[in-house]
mmCIF file of C-alpha atoms in Angstrom:
data_model
loop_
_atom_site.group_PDB
_atom_site.id
_atom_site.type_symbol
_atom_site.label_atom_id
_atom_site.label_comp_id
_atom_site.label_asym_id
_atom_site.label_seq_id
_atom_site.Cartn_x
_atom_site.Cartn_y
_atom_site.Cartn_z
ATOM 1 C CA UNK A 1 -4.186 -7.189 -50.209
ATOM 2 C CA UNK A 2 -1.724 -9.895 -49.258
ATOM 3 C CA UNK A 3 -1.829 -11.154 -45.657
ATOM 4 C CA UNK A 4 1.716 -9.971 -45.100
ATOM 5 C CA UNK A 5 0.785 -6.500 -46.239
ATOM 6 C CA UNK A 6 -0.711 -5.638 -42.857
ATOM 7 C CA UNK A 7 2.395 -6.612 -40.945
ATOM 8 C CA UNK A 8 3.773 -3.098 -41.076
ATOM 9 C CA UNK A 9 0.624 -1.927 -39.249
ATOM 10 C CA UNK A 10 -0.004 -4.826 -36.847
ATOM 11 C CA UNK A 11 3.497 -4.928 -35.387
ATOM 12 C CA UNK A 12 3.512 -1.251 -34.297
ATOM 13 C CA UNK A 13 -0.041 -1.632 -32.980
ATOM 14 C CA UNK A 14 0.931 -4.634 -30.895
ATOM 15 C CA UNK A 15 3.927 -2.715 -29.600
ATOM 16 C CA UNK A 16 1.725 0.226 -28.633
ATOM 17 C CA UNK A 17 -0.719 -2.056 -26.827
ATOM 18 C CA UNK A 18 2.177 -3.677 -24.997
ATOM 19 C CA UNK A 19 3.577 -0.299 -23.963
ATOM 20 C CA UNK A 20 0.104 0.871 -22.891
ATOM 21 C CA UNK A 21 -0.429 -2.207 -20.741
ATOM 22 C CA UNK A 22 2.996 -1.797 -19.161
ATOM 23 C CA UNK A 23 2.323 1.887 -18.468
ATOM 24 C CA UNK A 24 -1.038 1.086 -16.906
ATOM 25 C CA UNK A 25 0.661 -1.549 -14.791
ATOM 26 C CA UNK A 26 3.326 0.880 -13.560
ATOM 27 C CA UNK A 27 1.094 3.861 -12.795
ATOM 28 C CA UNK A 28 -2.364 2.319 -12.393
ATOM 29 C CA UNK A 29 -1.804 1.347 -8.770
ATOM 30 C CA UNK A 30 -1.201 4.922 -7.640
ATOM 31 C CA UNK A 31 -4.192 6.471 -9.437
ATOM 32 C CA UNK A 32 -6.703 5.841 -6.592
ATOM 33 C CA UNK A 33 -4.460 7.769 -4.205
ATOM 34 C CA UNK A 34 -4.272 10.935 -6.321
ATOM 35 C CA UNK A 35 -7.766 12.219 -5.425
ATOM 36 C CA UNK A 36 -7.112 11.197 -1.814
ATOM 37 C CA UNK A 37 -3.909 13.247 -1.750
ATOM 38 C CA UNK A 38 -5.655 16.267 -3.268
ATOM 39 C CA UNK A 39 -8.572 15.973 -0.846
ATOM 40 C CA UNK A 40 -6.250 15.904 2.177
ATOM 41 C CA UNK A 41 -4.386 18.958 0.933
ATOM 42 C CA UNK A 42 -7.636 20.797 0.269
ATOM 43 C CA UNK A 43 -9.354 19.990 3.564
ATOM 44 C CA UNK A 44 -6.224 19.786 5.740
ATOM 45 C CA UNK A 45 -7.829 16.726 7.313
ATOM 46 C CA UNK A 46 -6.258 13.263 7.112
ATOM 47 C CA UNK A 47 -8.773 11.425 9.311
ATOM 48 C CA UNK A 48 -10.207 9.515 6.353
ATOM 49 C CA UNK A 49 -6.873 7.988 5.426
ATOM 50 C CA UNK A 50 -5.094 5.369 7.515
ATOM 51 C CA UNK A 51 -1.325 5.714 7.546
ATOM 52 C CA UNK A 52 -1.164 1.951 8.065
ATOM 53 C CA UNK A 53 -2.088 1.639 4.392
ATOM 54 C CA UNK A 54 1.243 3.296 3.628
ATOM 55 C CA UNK A 55 3.022 0.909 6.002
ATOM 56 C CA UNK A 56 1.539 -2.188 4.349
ATOM 57 C CA UNK A 57 2.270 -0.989 0.817
ATOM 58 C CA UNK A 58 5.793 0.117 1.698
ATOM 59 C CA UNK A 59 6.595 -3.266 3.248
ATOM 60 C CA UNK A 60 4.990 -5.179 0.374
ATOM 61 C CA UNK A 61 6.813 -3.262 -2.348
ATOM 62 C CA UNK A 62 10.192 -3.274 -0.602
ATOM 63 C CA UNK A 63 9.926 -7.056 -0.312
ATOM 64 C CA UNK A 64 8.902 -7.273 -3.966
ATOM 65 C CA UNK A 65 12.007 -5.344 -5.046
ATOM 66 C CA UNK A 66 14.176 -7.671 -2.961
ATOM 67 C CA UNK A 67 12.376 -10.623 -4.589
ATOM 68 C CA UNK A 68 13.382 -9.244 -7.991
ATOM 69 C CA UNK A 69 17.059 -9.747 -7.119
ATOM 70 C CA UNK A 70 16.389 -13.436 -6.574
ATOM 71 C CA UNK A 71 14.009 -13.954 -9.465
ATOM 72 C CA UNK A 72 13.971 -11.433 -12.294
ATOM 73 C CA UNK A 73 10.337 -10.812 -13.211
ATOM 74 C CA UNK A 74 8.803 -8.282 -15.620
ATOM 75 C CA UNK A 75 10.392 -4.817 -15.471
ATOM 76 C CA UNK A 76 6.995 -3.003 -15.268
ATOM 77 C CA UNK A 77 6.301 -4.857 -12.016
ATOM 78 C CA UNK A 78 9.609 -3.640 -10.616
ATOM 79 C CA UNK A 79 8.902 -0.056 -11.662
ATOM 80 C CA UNK A 80 5.414 -0.329 -10.226
ATOM 81 C CA UNK A 81 6.938 -1.043 -6.806
ATOM 82 C CA UNK A 82 9.327 1.903 -7.093
ATOM 83 C CA UNK A 83 6.521 4.298 -8.068
ATOM 84 C CA UNK A 84 4.275 2.986 -5.293
ATOM 85 C CA UNK A 85 6.993 3.475 -2.669
ATOM 86 C CA UNK A 86 7.474 7.078 -3.799
ATOM 87 C CA UNK A 87 3.707 7.655 -3.711
ATOM 88 C CA UNK A 88 3.311 6.234 -0.217
ATOM 89 C CA UNK A 89 6.172 8.370 1.071
ATOM 90 C CA UNK A 90 4.470 11.463 -0.344
ATOM 91 C CA UNK A 91 1.196 10.421 1.297
ATOM 92 C CA UNK A 92 2.974 9.871 4.620
ATOM 93 C CA UNK A 93 4.669 13.252 4.436
ATOM 94 C CA UNK A 94 1.418 15.074 3.779
ATOM 95 C CA UNK A 95 -0.580 13.157 6.399
ATOM 96 C CA UNK A 96 2.078 13.699 9.061
ATOM 97 C CA UNK A 97 2.271 17.427 8.392
ATOM 98 C CA UNK A 98 -1.516 17.796 8.435
ATOM 99 C CA UNK A 99 -1.966 15.692 11.581
ATOM 100 C CA UNK A 100 0.757 17.502 13.533
ATOM 101 C CA UNK A 101 -0.544 20.924 12.470
ATOM 102 C CA UNK A 102 -3.952 19.998 13.881
ATOM 103 C CA UNK A 103 -2.545 18.796 17.228
ATOM 104 C CA UNK A 104 -1.950 21.222 20.061
ATOM 105 C CA UNK A 105 0.563 20.767 22.882
ATOM 106 C CA UNK A 106 1.331 17.174 21.988
ATOM 107 C CA UNK A 107 4.624 15.648 23.034
ATOM 108 C CA UNK A 108 6.875 14.829 20.117
ATOM 109 C CA UNK A 109 6.776 11.106 19.370
ATOM 110 C CA UNK A 110 9.674 9.640 17.450
ATOM 111 C CA UNK A 111 11.113 6.448 16.036
ATOM 112 C CA UNK A 112 14.672 7.439 16.916
ATOM 113 C CA UNK A 113 15.707 9.653 19.814
ATOM 114 C CA UNK A 114 15.800 13.323 18.930
ATOM 115 C CA UNK A 115 18.110 16.078 20.062
ATOM 116 C CA UNK A 116 17.329 17.611 23.416
ATOM 117 C CA UNK A 117 16.090 20.764 21.722
ATOM 118 C CA UNK A 118 13.380 18.759 19.971
ATOM 119 C CA UNK A 119 12.213 16.790 22.992
ATOM 120 C CA UNK A 120 10.381 17.996 26.028
ATOM 121 C CA UNK A 121 12.372 18.187 29.240
ATOM 122 C CA UNK A 122 9.991 15.659 30.765
ATOM 123 C CA UNK A 123 11.000 12.982 28.267
ATOM 124 C CA UNK A 124 12.173 9.825 30.079
ATOM 125 C CA UNK A 125 15.959 9.549 29.829
ATOM 126 C CA UNK A 126 15.786 5.781 29.449
ATOM 127 C CA UNK A 127 14.608 6.199 25.857
ATOM 128 C CA UNK A 128 18.089 6.942 24.673
ATOM 129 C CA UNK A 129 17.882 5.606 21.136
ATOM 130 C CA UNK A 130 14.676 4.032 19.830
ATOM 131 C CA UNK A 131 11.116 4.643 20.952
ATOM 132 C CA UNK A 132 9.314 1.344 20.434
ATOM 133 C CA UNK A 133 6.187 2.218 22.395
ATOM 134 C CA UNK A 134 3.622 0.138 20.506
ATOM 135 C CA UNK A 135 0.911 2.644 21.386
ATOM 136 C CA UNK A 136 2.625 5.194 19.195
ATOM 137 C CA UNK A 137 4.183 2.969 16.562
ATOM 138 C CA UNK A 138 3.660 4.525 13.125
ATOM 139 C CA UNK A 139 2.121 7.594 14.748
ATOM 140 C CA UNK A 140 5.241 9.704 14.906
ATOM 141 C CA UNK A 141 5.461 13.466 14.728
ATOM 142 C CA UNK A 142 7.964 13.924 11.919
ATOM 143 C CA UNK A 143 8.233 12.474 8.447
ATOM 144 C CA UNK A 144 11.930 11.778 8.998
ATOM 145 C CA UNK A 145 11.001 9.202 11.661
ATOM 146 C CA UNK A 146 9.039 7.222 9.083
ATOM 147 C CA UNK A 147 11.964 7.428 6.677
ATOM 148 C CA UNK A 148 14.329 6.131 9.374
ATOM 149 C CA UNK A 149 11.998 3.232 10.111
ATOM 150 C CA UNK A 150 11.683 2.298 6.420
ATOM 151 C CA UNK A 151 15.437 2.555 5.891
ATOM 152 C CA UNK A 152 16.027 0.321 8.917
ATOM 153 C CA UNK A 153 13.547 -2.255 7.630
ATOM 154 C CA UNK A 154 15.089 -2.127 4.148
ATOM 155 C CA UNK A 155 18.604 -2.511 5.509
ATOM 156 C CA UNK A 156 17.758 -5.496 7.710
ATOM 157 C CA UNK A 157 15.668 -7.342 5.110
ATOM 158 C CA UNK A 158 18.160 -6.483 2.385
ATOM 159 C CA UNK A 159 21.042 -7.945 4.380
ATOM 160 C CA UNK A 160 19.077 -11.112 5.143
ATOM 161 C CA UNK A 161 18.144 -11.426 1.463
ATOM 162 C CA UNK A 162 21.790 -11.022 0.458
ATOM 163 C CA UNK A 163 22.799 -13.855 2.788
ATOM 164 C CA UNK A 164 20.054 -16.211 1.554
ATOM 165 C CA UNK A 165 19.859 -15.190 -2.099
ATOM 166 C CA UNK A 166 21.130 -18.582 -3.251
ATOM 167 C CA UNK A 167 18.275 -20.386 -1.505
ATOM 168 C CA UNK A 168 15.365 -20.880 -3.901
ATOM 169 C CA UNK A 169 13.061 -21.669 -0.965
ATOM 170 C CA UNK A 170 13.876 -18.349 0.708
ATOM 171 C CA UNK A 171 13.459 -16.401 -2.540
ATOM 172 C CA UNK A 172 10.081 -17.967 -3.338
ATOM 173 C CA UNK A 173 8.893 -17.413 0.249
ATOM 174 C CA UNK A 174 10.009 -13.789 0.076
ATOM 175 C CA UNK A 175 8.025 -13.318 -3.134
ATOM 176 C CA UNK A 176 4.942 -14.848 -1.566
ATOM 177 C CA UNK A 177 5.105 -12.603 1.502
ATOM 178 C CA UNK A 178 5.561 -9.552 -0.733
ATOM 179 C CA UNK A 179 2.411 -10.068 -2.793
ATOM 180 C CA UNK A 180 0.375 -11.644 0.019
ATOM 181 C CA UNK A 181 0.910 -8.578 2.212
ATOM 182 C CA UNK A 182 -0.484 -6.338 -0.512
ATOM 183 C CA UNK A 183 -3.344 -8.761 -1.233
ATOM 184 C CA UNK A 184 -4.508 -8.499 2.382
ATOM 185 C CA UNK A 185 -4.740 -4.712 2.241
ATOM 186 C CA UNK A 186 -8.535 -4.699 1.897
ATOM 187 C CA UNK A 187 -9.253 -7.242 4.656
ATOM 188 C CA UNK A 188 -9.293 -4.719 7.556
ATOM 189 C CA UNK A 189 -11.811 -2.606 5.614
ATOM 190 C CA UNK A 190 -13.896 -5.727 5.027
ATOM 191 C CA UNK A 191 -13.781 -6.563 8.734
ATOM 192 C CA UNK A 192 -14.622 -3.031 9.831
ATOM 193 C CA UNK A 193 -17.667 -3.006 7.541
ATOM 194 C CA UNK A 194 -18.734 -6.303 9.081
ATOM 195 C CA UNK A 195 -18.311 -4.956 12.609
ATOM 196 C CA UNK A 196 -20.326 -1.811 11.852
ATOM 197 C CA UNK A 197 -22.891 -3.697 9.742
ATOM 198 C CA UNK A 198 -22.633 -0.732 7.401
ATOM 199 C CA UNK A 199 -20.495 0.772 4.641
ATOM 200 C CA UNK A 200 -21.557 4.332 5.404
ATOM 201 C CA UNK A 201 -18.781 6.805 4.691
ATOM 202 C CA UNK A 202 -16.901 4.432 2.394
ATOM 203 C CA UNK A 203 -16.426 5.658 -1.176
ATOM 204 C CA UNK A 204 -17.994 3.170 -3.601
ATOM 205 C CA UNK A 205 -16.165 4.840 -6.472
ATOM 206 C CA UNK A 206 -12.864 4.039 -4.818
ATOM 207 C CA UNK A 207 -13.831 0.389 -4.289
ATOM 208 C CA UNK A 208 -14.762 0.140 -7.972
ATOM 209 C CA UNK A 209 -11.363 1.606 -8.856
ATOM 210 C CA UNK A 210 -9.629 -0.960 -6.652
ATOM 211 C CA UNK A 211 -11.609 -3.794 -8.241
ATOM 212 C CA UNK A 212 -10.953 -2.732 -11.826
ATOM 213 C CA UNK A 213 -7.286 -2.071 -11.090
ATOM 214 C CA UNK A 214 -6.754 -5.358 -9.271
ATOM 215 C CA UNK A 215 -8.563 -7.254 -12.037
ATOM 216 C CA UNK A 216 -6.375 -5.683 -14.723
ATOM 217 C CA UNK A 217 -3.290 -6.370 -12.652
ATOM 218 C CA UNK A 218 -4.187 -10.037 -12.168
ATOM 219 C CA UNK A 219 -4.901 -10.536 -15.878
ATOM 220 C CA UNK A 220 -1.556 -8.894 -16.639
ATOM 221 C CA UNK A 221 0.192 -11.302 -14.252
ATOM 222 C CA UNK A 222 -1.408 -14.323 -15.895
ATOM 223 C CA UNK A 223 -0.866 -13.265 -19.509
ATOM 224 C CA UNK A 224 2.760 -12.303 -18.912
ATOM 225 C CA UNK A 225 3.482 -15.481 -16.944
ATOM 226 C CA UNK A 226 4.615 -13.599 -13.850
ATOM 227 C CA UNK A 227 5.773 -15.710 -10.887
ATOM 228 C CA UNK A 228 2.858 -17.763 -9.571
ATOM 229 C CA UNK A 229 2.810 -15.795 -6.309
ATOM 230 C CA UNK A 230 1.636 -12.713 -8.220
ATOM 231 C CA UNK A 231 -1.268 -14.493 -9.937
ATOM 232 C CA UNK A 232 -2.532 -16.299 -6.824
ATOM 233 C CA UNK A 233 -2.423 -13.244 -4.581
ATOM 234 C CA UNK A 234 -3.848 -11.058 -7.356
ATOM 235 C CA UNK A 235 -6.892 -13.321 -7.524
ATOM 236 C CA UNK A 236 -7.190 -13.170 -3.730
ATOM 237 C CA UNK A 237 -7.104 -9.384 -3.861
ATOM 238 C CA UNK A 238 -9.912 -9.334 -6.450
ATOM 239 C CA UNK A 239 -12.029 -11.627 -4.261
ATOM 240 C CA UNK A 240 -11.576 -9.266 -1.292
ATOM 241 C CA UNK A 241 -12.652 -6.288 -3.440
ATOM 242 C CA UNK A 242 -15.727 -8.186 -4.650
ATOM 243 C CA UNK A 243 -16.575 -9.106 -1.052
ATOM 244 C CA UNK A 244 -16.509 -5.403 -0.105
ATOM 245 C CA UNK A 245 -18.804 -4.600 -3.044
ATOM 246 C CA UNK A 246 -21.165 -7.326 -1.869
ATOM 247 C CA UNK A 247 -21.184 -5.675 1.551
ATOM 248 C CA UNK A 248 -22.142 -2.389 -0.094
ATOM 249 C CA UNK A 249 -25.127 -4.093 -1.761
ATOM 250 C CA UNK A 250 -26.123 -6.103 1.305
ATOM 251 C CA UNK A 251 -25.960 -3.302 3.856
ATOM 252 C CA UNK A 252 -27.657 -0.756 1.578
ATOM 253 C CA UNK A 253 -30.572 -3.015 0.595
ATOM 254 C CA UNK A 254 -30.855 -4.968 3.846
ATOM 255 C CA UNK A 255 -29.781 -2.691 6.718
ATOM 256 C CA UNK A 256 -28.587 -4.770 9.657
ATOM 257 C CA UNK A 257 -29.178 -2.157 12.328
ATOM 258 C CA UNK A 258 -29.432 1.615 12.748
ATOM 259 C CA UNK A 259 -26.030 3.153 12.191
ATOM 260 C CA UNK A 260 -24.905 4.668 15.478
ATOM 261 C CA UNK A 261 -21.184 4.811 14.815
ATOM 262 C CA UNK A 262 -19.348 7.823 13.518
ATOM 263 C CA UNK A 263 -19.105 7.781 9.764
ATOM 264 C CA UNK A 264 -15.594 7.024 8.581
ATOM 265 C CA UNK A 265 -14.862 8.475 5.139
ATOM 266 C CA UNK A 266 -12.686 5.529 4.206
ATOM 267 C CA UNK A 267 -11.705 6.642 0.737
ATOM 268 C CA UNK A 268 -8.842 4.180 0.759
ATOM 269 C CA UNK A 269 -8.218 0.678 1.989
ATOM 270 C CA UNK A 270 -7.846 1.355 5.689
ATOM 271 C CA UNK A 271 -6.315 -0.555 8.551
#
């Protein structure tokens, strides 16, 4: 058979592989959160999931979308950010509903001031518009408060990006902050394991999923010549995942001390 005779087969195969890689890139990042979502719905307990994970991923992916307007990168990476934002909003909605349903006689905490019918009479009148009490930041009582906060952040950063879109330095810095924020997502989990000298309660399966997903993502960045920020921060993210796996090995084979803390079922990268 002539060498060119296989072209009719190789070209479609290459196209299928390309589509498969793009699809995995778009949806692969949300896969680890599907069992977490189902587990929270089943148990009606969101203690094992930190809502700060949603905050970090929302900020990172909003900044990545804004970066796209300054430097057009691969479309799958853009769609990945859109899908991740939708996923994190769904996670926030479920976690907020579950947490509030489990709280009794708790004063409504909000990002923006609510109507008088929603607030307790004892609410301080000086909080007329925004409640920026850091003790309750990102621990609000309604999903709409999170949406308001995200919309405010998007509006402010979007306006700033619009004003500085012609500055290559600003655009490149924006891209770096977008991917660096996401790359640091596993660091708090790494630090908490170090503090507790244990990984008890942490799902090893989930860490393996993070590692395989982050490795695939980084290889995809490199092969598709994505902006250098993606490749560098992707490698950093893989190193953090490997460090957590090393902690699993170290603390299971060489216990540092008797575990006296309450087990934290950290089935996601937690802050």
